[in-house]
CSV table of C-alpha atoms in Angstrom, one decimal:
chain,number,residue,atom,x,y,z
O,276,UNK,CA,0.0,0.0,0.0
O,277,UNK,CA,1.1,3.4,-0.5
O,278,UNK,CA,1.8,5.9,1.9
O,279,UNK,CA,1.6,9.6,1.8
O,280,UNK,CA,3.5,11.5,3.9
O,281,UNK,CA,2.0,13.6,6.8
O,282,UNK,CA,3.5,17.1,4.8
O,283,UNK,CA,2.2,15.6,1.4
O,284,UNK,CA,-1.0,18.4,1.8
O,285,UNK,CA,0.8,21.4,3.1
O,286,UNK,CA,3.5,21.0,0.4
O,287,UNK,CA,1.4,20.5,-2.4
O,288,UNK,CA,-0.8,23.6,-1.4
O,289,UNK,CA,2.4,25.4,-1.0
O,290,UNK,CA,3.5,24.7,-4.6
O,291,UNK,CA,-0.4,25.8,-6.1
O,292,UNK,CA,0.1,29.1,-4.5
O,293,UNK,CA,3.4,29.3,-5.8
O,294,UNK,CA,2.6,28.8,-9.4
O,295,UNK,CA,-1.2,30.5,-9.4
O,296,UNK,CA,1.1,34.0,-7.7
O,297,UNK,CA,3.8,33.6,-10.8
O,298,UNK,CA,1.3,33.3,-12.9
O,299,UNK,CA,-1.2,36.2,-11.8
O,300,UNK,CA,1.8,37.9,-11.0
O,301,UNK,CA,3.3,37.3,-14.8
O,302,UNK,CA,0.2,38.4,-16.4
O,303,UNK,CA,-0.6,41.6,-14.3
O,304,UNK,CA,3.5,42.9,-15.4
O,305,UNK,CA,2.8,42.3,-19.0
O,306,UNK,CA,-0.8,43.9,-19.1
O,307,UNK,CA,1.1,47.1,-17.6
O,308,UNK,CA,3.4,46.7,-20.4
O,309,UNK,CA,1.8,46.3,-23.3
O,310,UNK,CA,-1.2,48.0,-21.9
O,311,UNK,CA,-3.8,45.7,-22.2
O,312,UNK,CA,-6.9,45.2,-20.6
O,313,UNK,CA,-7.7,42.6,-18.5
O,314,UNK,CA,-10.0,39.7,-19.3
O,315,UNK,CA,-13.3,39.1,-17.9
O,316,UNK,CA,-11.9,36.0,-14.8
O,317,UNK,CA,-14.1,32.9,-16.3
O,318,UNK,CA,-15.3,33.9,-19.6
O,319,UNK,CA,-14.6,32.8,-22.8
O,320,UNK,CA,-13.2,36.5,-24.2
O,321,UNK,CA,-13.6,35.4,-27.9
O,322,UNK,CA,-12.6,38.0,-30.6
O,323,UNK,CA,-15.2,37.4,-32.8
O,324,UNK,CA,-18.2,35.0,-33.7
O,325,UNK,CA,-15.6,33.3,-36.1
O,326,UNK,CA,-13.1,32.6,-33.2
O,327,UNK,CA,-16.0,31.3,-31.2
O,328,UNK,CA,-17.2,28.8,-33.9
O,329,UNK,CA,-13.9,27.7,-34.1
O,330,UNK,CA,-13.7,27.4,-30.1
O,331,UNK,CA,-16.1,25.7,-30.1
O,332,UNK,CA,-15.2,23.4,-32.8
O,333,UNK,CA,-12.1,22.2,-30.8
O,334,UNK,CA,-13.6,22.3,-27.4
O,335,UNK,CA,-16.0,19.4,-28.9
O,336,UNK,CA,-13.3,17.8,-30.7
O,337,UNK,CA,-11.2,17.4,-27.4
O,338,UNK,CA,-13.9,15.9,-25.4
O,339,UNK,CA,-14.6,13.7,-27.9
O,340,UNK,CA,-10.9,12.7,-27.9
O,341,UNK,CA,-10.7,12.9,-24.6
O,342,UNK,CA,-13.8,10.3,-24.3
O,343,UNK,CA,-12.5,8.6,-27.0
O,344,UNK,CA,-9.0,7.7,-25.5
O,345,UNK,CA,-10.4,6.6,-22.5
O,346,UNK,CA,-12.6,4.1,-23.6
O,347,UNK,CA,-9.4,2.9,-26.0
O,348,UNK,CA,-7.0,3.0,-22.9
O,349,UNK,CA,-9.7,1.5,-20.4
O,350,UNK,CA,-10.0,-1.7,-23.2
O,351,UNK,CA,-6.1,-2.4,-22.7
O,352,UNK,CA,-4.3,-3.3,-19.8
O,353,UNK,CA,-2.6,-0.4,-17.9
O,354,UNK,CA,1.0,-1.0,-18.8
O,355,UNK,CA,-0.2,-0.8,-22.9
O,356,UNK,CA,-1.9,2.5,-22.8
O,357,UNK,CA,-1.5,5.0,-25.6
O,358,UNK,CA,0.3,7.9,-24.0
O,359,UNK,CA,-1.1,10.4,-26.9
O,360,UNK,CA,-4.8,9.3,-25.5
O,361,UNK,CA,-4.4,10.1,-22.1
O,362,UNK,CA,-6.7,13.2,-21.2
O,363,UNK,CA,-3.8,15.8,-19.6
O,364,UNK,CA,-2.0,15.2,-23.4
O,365,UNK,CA,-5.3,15.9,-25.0
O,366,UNK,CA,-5.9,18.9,-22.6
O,367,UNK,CA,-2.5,20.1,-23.4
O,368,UNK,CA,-2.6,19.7,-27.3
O,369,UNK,CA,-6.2,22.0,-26.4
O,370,UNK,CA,-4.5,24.6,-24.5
O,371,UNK,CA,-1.4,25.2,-27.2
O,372,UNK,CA,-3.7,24.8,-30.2
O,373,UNK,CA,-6.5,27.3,-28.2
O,374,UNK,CA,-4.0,29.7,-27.5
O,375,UNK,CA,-2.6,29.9,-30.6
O,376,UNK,CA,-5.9,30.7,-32.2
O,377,UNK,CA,-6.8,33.1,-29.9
O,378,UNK,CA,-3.4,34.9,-30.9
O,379,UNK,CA,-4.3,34.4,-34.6
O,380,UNK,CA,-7.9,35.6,-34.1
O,381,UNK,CA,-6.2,38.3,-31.7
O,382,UNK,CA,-3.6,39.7,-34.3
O,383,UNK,CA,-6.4,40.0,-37.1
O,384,UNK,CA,-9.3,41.3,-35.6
O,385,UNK,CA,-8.3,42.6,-31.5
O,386,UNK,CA,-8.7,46.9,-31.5
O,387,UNK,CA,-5.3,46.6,-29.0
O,388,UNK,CA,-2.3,45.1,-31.3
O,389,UNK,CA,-0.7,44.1,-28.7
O,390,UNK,CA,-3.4,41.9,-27.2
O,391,UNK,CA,-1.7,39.0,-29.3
O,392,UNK,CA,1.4,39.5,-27.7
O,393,UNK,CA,-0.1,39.0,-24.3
O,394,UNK,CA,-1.7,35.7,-25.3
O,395,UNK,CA,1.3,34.5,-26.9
O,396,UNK,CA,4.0,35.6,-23.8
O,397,UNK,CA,1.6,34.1,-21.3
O,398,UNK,CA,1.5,30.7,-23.6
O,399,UNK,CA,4.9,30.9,-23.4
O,400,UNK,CA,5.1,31.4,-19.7
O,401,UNK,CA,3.0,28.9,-18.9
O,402,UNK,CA,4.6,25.8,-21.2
O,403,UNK,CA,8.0,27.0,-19.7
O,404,UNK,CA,6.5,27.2,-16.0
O,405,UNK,CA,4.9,23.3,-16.4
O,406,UNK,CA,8.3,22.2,-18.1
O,407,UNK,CA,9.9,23.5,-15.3
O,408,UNK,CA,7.9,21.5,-12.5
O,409,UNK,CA,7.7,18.3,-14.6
O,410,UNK,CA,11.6,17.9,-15.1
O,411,UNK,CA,11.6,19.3,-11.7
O,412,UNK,CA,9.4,16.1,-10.4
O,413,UNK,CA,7.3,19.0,-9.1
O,414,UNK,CA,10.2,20.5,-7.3
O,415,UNK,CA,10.6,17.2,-5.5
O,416,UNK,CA,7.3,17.0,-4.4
O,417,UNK,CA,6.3,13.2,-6.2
């Protein structure tokens, strides 16, 4: 059986708060910066009806992957699991590939040119950040 240790809680806490305050922290620095508003905290923020038929578009396409590689990985044993079906790679593929629209949809159509350049830095920021903790083990925490 496995064992967790009695810390397991307060460290793993510890490290959300550490990445949600880089990240709030990184995107407050470059809104000063490039002088861009803020974004509405749970909303969708599409540019235009295009950009949210094509949102939409991959949002179904990943939960159908995501649905789809379960059932797939559930109907072979554990240790023969496709790695490209497993739902955080499908979520991840989501968030690069959404992003990147956005940009896209951002650097045609936003009123603020530099409202691309946020989406793109903060990408950025965040790919480096979860590279960081991965090859980090999490900063030792697993």
């Amino acid at each position: 059986m496995y064992s967790i240790e009695s810390t397991f809680g307060l460290r793993f806490i510890s490290l959300l708060a550490i990445v949600l305050l880089l990240w709030v922290s990184f995107n407050i620095i470059m809104r000063k910066w490039l002088k861009v508003e803020r974004k509405k905290l749970f909303s969708y923020n599409h540019v235009n009806e295009k950009h949210k038929k094509i949102d939409w578009t991959m949002r179904m396409i990943t939960i159908a992957s995501i649905l789809l590689g379960f059932i797939i990985n559930m109907s072979r044993a554990s240790t023969d699991w496709f790695w490209f079906l497993q739902s955080w790679v499908v979520l991840f593929i989501f968030i690069v590939v959404s992003e990147t629209v956005r940009a896209v949809m951002e650097k045609k159509y936003a009123k603020n040119p530099n409202a691309y350049k946020l989406t793109i830095s903060e990408l950025l920021f965040v790919l480096i950040l979860f590279f960081i903790l991965f090859k980090t083990d999490f900063f030792g925490l697993l």
